[in-house]
Amino acid sequence: NAGVTQTPKFQVLKTGQSMTLQCAQDMNHEYMSWYRQDPGMGLRLIHYSVGAGITDQGEVPNGYNVSRSTTEDFPLRLLSAAPSQTSVYFCASSYSLFKRPAPSYNEQFFGPGTRLTVL
Amino acid sequence: AQKVTQAQTEISVVEKEDVTLDCVYETRDTTYYLFWYKQPPSGELVFLIRRNSFDEQNEISGRYSWNFQKSTSSFNFTITASQVVDSAVYFCALSERAGNMLTFGGGTRLMVKP
């Protein structure tokens, strides 16, 4: 298993440009999410999905769009990048505890991260 | 809303010293999960432990131990006989909704000097 993969690892954008951060997992996890990491603030939830076709907003959703057309993929789109979106982005996946039978152990698997700089 | 506070932003110790990283959380739920993650200089997030709110037993794993106290809403992490390889940023996190969405503390940067 490759686990959770993210591409690209590094990206530099100019203000106003758009791009998509890719995230994929091969563990058949229902739950996927995107976090951003900023110095001193830990990781903050941007968007999450509890299954294909279902997405919802997290703590800091503004400026980002997501979709979940398959169980495996959960791309994060920046429609018009701003310097405030300079950050490290992590994708994560896990089984849902609503799954039946419920998993006894719910570890979040994180991808390696994407470092994004917006100039 | 839930909140996780890691008051220590940076800790510096000399190798072989014991060190405790503090974590205080706030939640209105009676069912919740607490986590610790390690982020080494390479940047990836490494899962260390998960605890649910019904399990207050302390846990020991090698040089690592965790003290969960519901009475003080704390979930502290102790490294015994620290090593240089322990140098990293450590995050405490809380999850209310079925153990999926995580609220992270700001992290504690631990520097272990030889």
Coordinates of C-alpha atoms in Angstrom, one line a residue:
Chain A
N1 CA 0.0 0.0 0.0
A2 CA 1.2 3.5 -0.8
G3 CA -0.9 5.0 2.0
V4 CA -1.7 8.7 1.5
T5 CA 0.0 10.4 -1.3
Q6 CA 0.1 14.1 -2.1
T7 CA 1.4 15.9 -5.1
P8 CA 3.2 18.2 -5.6
K9 CA 5.6 18.3 -2.7
F10 CA 6.5 22.0 -3.4
Q11 CA 4.7 24.7 -5.3
V12 CA 5.2 28.4 -5.9
L13 CA 2.3 30.4 -7.2
K14 CA 1.7 34.1 -8.0
T15 CA -1.2 35.9 -6.5
G16 CA -4.4 35.2 -8.4
Q17 CA -3.2 31.9 -10.0
S18 CA -5.2 28.7 -9.5
M19 CA -4.0 25.2 -8.8
T20 CA -5.1 21.9 -7.4
L21 CA -3.4 20.0 -4.7
Q22 CA -3.8 16.3 -5.2
C23 CA -4.5 13.7 -2.5
A24 CA -5.0 10.0 -2.9
Q25 CA -5.3 7.0 -0.6
D26 CA -5.4 3.3 -1.3
M27 CA -6.7 2.1 2.0
N28 CA -10.4 2.3 1.2
H29 CA -10.9 4.9 3.9
E30 CA -14.3 6.7 3.9
Y31 CA -13.0 9.8 5.7
M32 CA -10.6 12.2 4.1
S33 CA -9.6 15.7 5.1
W34 CA -7.3 18.7 4.4
Y35 CA -5.4 20.6 7.0
R36 CA -3.1 23.6 6.7
Q37 CA -0.1 24.1 9.0
D38 CA 1.0 27.6 10.0
P39 CA 3.8 28.4 12.5
G40 CA 2.5 28.4 16.1
M41 CA -1.0 27.5 15.1
G42 CA -0.7 23.7 14.7
L43 CA -2.9 22.2 11.9
R44 CA -6.3 23.6 11.1
L45 CA -9.0 21.8 9.3
I46 CA -9.9 23.2 5.9
H47 CA -12.4 20.7 4.4
Y48 CA -13.4 17.1 5.0
S49 CA -15.4 14.3 3.4
V50 CA -17.1 11.4 5.0
G51 CA -17.5 9.5 1.7
A52 CA -17.7 9.9 -2.1
G53 CA -20.0 12.8 -3.0
I54 CA -20.1 14.2 0.5
T55 CA -18.0 17.2 1.6
D56 CA -18.2 19.8 4.3
Q57 CA -16.3 22.8 5.6
G58 CA -13.8 22.8 8.4
E59 CA -12.4 25.6 10.5
V60 CA -10.8 27.6 7.7
P61 CA -12.6 26.9 4.4
N62 CA -12.5 30.3 2.7
G63 CA -10.5 30.4 -0.6
Y64 CA -10.6 26.6 -1.0
N65 CA -12.9 24.2 -2.8
V66 CA -13.0 20.4 -2.7
S67 CA -14.9 17.6 -4.3
R68 CA -15.0 13.8 -3.7
S69 CA -15.9 11.9 -6.8
T70 CA -14.2 8.7 -5.8
T71 CA -13.3 7.1 -2.5
E72 CA -9.6 7.3 -3.3
D73 CA -9.2 10.9 -4.3
F74 CA -9.8 14.2 -2.5
P75 CA -8.3 17.2 -4.4
L76 CA -8.1 20.7 -2.9
R77 CA -8.5 23.6 -5.3
L78 CA -7.3 27.1 -4.8
L79 CA -9.3 29.2 -7.3
S80 CA -7.3 32.5 -6.8
A81 CA -4.3 32.1 -4.7
A82 CA -3.4 34.7 -2.1
P83 CA -0.3 35.2 0.0
S84 CA -2.3 34.3 3.1
Q85 CA -2.5 30.8 1.7
T86 CA 1.2 30.3 1.9
S87 CA 1.4 27.2 4.2
V88 CA 2.1 23.5 4.4
Y89 CA -0.9 21.4 3.4
F90 CA -1.6 18.0 4.8
C91 CA -4.1 15.5 3.6
A92 CA -5.4 12.8 5.9
S93 CA -7.6 9.7 5.7
S94 CA -9.1 7.2 8.2
Y95 CA -11.9 4.8 8.6
S96 CA -15.1 6.4 9.8
L97 CA -16.2 5.3 13.3
F98 CA -19.7 5.2 11.8
K99 CA -18.5 2.2 9.8
R100 CA -20.2 -1.1 10.8
P101 CA -18.7 -3.1 12.3
A102 CA -17.0 -0.1 13.9
P103 CA -13.2 -0.2 13.7
S104 CA -11.6 -0.6 17.1
Y105 CA -8.7 1.7 16.2
N106 CA -9.1 4.9 14.3
E107 CA -5.8 6.3 13.3
Q108 CA -5.5 9.2 11.0
F109 CA -3.1 8.6 8.2
F110 CA -1.4 11.7 7.0
G111 CA 0.2 12.4 3.7
P112 CA 3.8 13.8 3.4
G113 CA 2.5 17.4 2.9
T114 CA 2.7 20.0 0.2
R115 CA 4.6 23.2 0.8
L116 CA 2.9 26.1 -1.0
T117 CA 4.3 29.6 -1.4
V118 CA 2.1 32.3 -2.9
L119 CA 4.1 35.4 -4.0
Chain B
A1 CA -16.2 24.3 20.5
Q2 CA -13.2 22.3 21.3
K3 CA -9.8 23.7 22.0
V4 CA -6.3 22.3 22.6
T5 CA -3.6 24.3 24.3
Q6 CA 0.0 23.5 24.4
A7 CA 1.4 26.3 26.5
Q8 CA 5.1 25.3 26.0
T9 CA 6.1 26.6 22.5
E10 CA 9.7 25.5 22.8
I11 CA 11.6 23.3 25.2
S12 CA 15.3 22.7 25.3
V13 CA 16.9 19.8 27.2
V14 CA 20.2 18.0 27.4
E15 CA 20.3 14.4 26.3
K16 CA 19.2 11.9 29.0
E17 CA 17.0 14.4 30.7
D18 CA 13.4 13.6 31.2
V19 CA 10.9 16.1 29.7
T20 CA 7.1 16.5 29.9
L21 CA 5.1 18.1 27.3
D22 CA 1.8 19.6 28.5
C23 CA -1.5 19.4 26.8
V24 CA -4.8 20.9 28.1
Y25 CA -8.0 20.5 26.2
E26 CA -11.6 21.8 26.2
T27 CA -14.6 20.0 25.0
R28 CA -18.3 19.8 25.8
D29 CA -18.6 16.2 24.6
T30 CA -18.4 13.2 27.0
T31 CA -17.1 11.0 24.2
Y32 CA -13.9 12.3 22.6
Y33 CA -10.4 11.1 21.5
L34 CA -7.0 12.5 22.3
F35 CA -3.9 12.1 20.2
W36 CA -0.2 12.9 20.1
Y37 CA 1.7 13.3 16.9
K38 CA 5.4 13.9 16.3
Q39 CA 6.7 16.0 13.4
P40 CA 10.4 15.5 12.9
P41 CA 12.5 18.0 10.9
S42 CA 11.7 16.0 7.7
G43 CA 8.1 17.3 8.1
E44 CA 5.9 14.2 8.1
L45 CA 3.4 13.6 10.9
V46 CA 4.0 10.5 12.9
F47 CA 1.2 9.1 15.0
L48 CA 2.2 8.3 18.6
I49 CA -0.9 7.5 20.6
R50 CA -4.7 7.7 20.7
R51 CA -6.8 7.7 23.9
N52 CA -10.6 7.8 24.2
S53 CA -12.3 9.6 27.0
F54 CA -13.4 6.4 28.7
D55 CA -9.9 5.1 29.1
E56 CA -8.0 7.0 31.8
Q57 CA -5.3 4.5 32.2
N58 CA -1.8 5.9 31.7
E59 CA 0.2 4.3 29.0
I60 CA 3.9 3.6 28.7
S61 CA 5.6 2.7 25.5
G62 CA 9.4 2.4 25.8
R63 CA 10.7 5.8 26.8
Y64 CA 7.3 7.4 26.2
S65 CA 4.5 7.7 28.7
W66 CA 1.2 9.5 28.7
N67 CA -0.8 10.8 31.6
F68 CA -4.5 11.4 31.0
Q69 CA -6.4 13.2 33.7
K70 CA -10.0 14.1 33.0
S71 CA -10.3 16.0 36.2
T72 CA -7.8 18.6 34.9
S73 CA -8.6 18.1 31.2
S74 CA -5.0 17.2 30.5
F75 CA -3.1 14.7 28.5
N76 CA 0.6 15.1 29.1
F77 CA 3.4 13.4 27.4
T78 CA 6.7 12.4 29.1
I79 CA 9.9 11.3 27.4
T80 CA 12.3 9.6 29.7
A81 CA 16.0 9.8 29.1
S82 CA 15.6 12.0 26.0
Q83 CA 17.7 11.4 23.0
V84 CA 18.8 13.7 20.1
V85 CA 16.4 11.8 17.8
D86 CA 13.5 13.0 19.9
S87 CA 14.0 16.5 18.6
A88 CA 10.8 17.4 16.8
V89 CA 7.6 19.4 17.1
Y90 CA 5.0 17.5 19.1
F91 CA 1.3 18.1 18.6
C92 CA -1.6 17.2 20.9
A93 CA -4.9 16.9 19.2
L94 CA -8.6 16.3 20.1
S95 CA -11.4 14.8 18.2
E96 CA -15.1 14.9 19.1
R97 CA -16.9 13.7 16.0
A98 CA -16.5 10.0 15.8
G99 CA -12.8 10.4 16.2
N100 CA -12.3 11.8 12.7
M101 CA -11.9 15.6 12.6
L102 CA -8.9 16.7 14.7
T103 CA -8.4 20.0 16.6
F104 CA -4.7 20.5 17.1
G105 CA -2.8 22.4 19.7
G106 CA -0.1 24.9 18.5
G107 CA 2.7 22.4 19.0
T108 CA 5.7 22.2 21.2
R109 CA 9.2 22.3 19.6
L110 CA 11.5 20.0 21.6
M111 CA 15.2 20.4 21.1
V112 CA 17.4 17.7 22.7
K113 CA 21.1 18.7 22.8
P114 CA 23.9 16.2 23.0

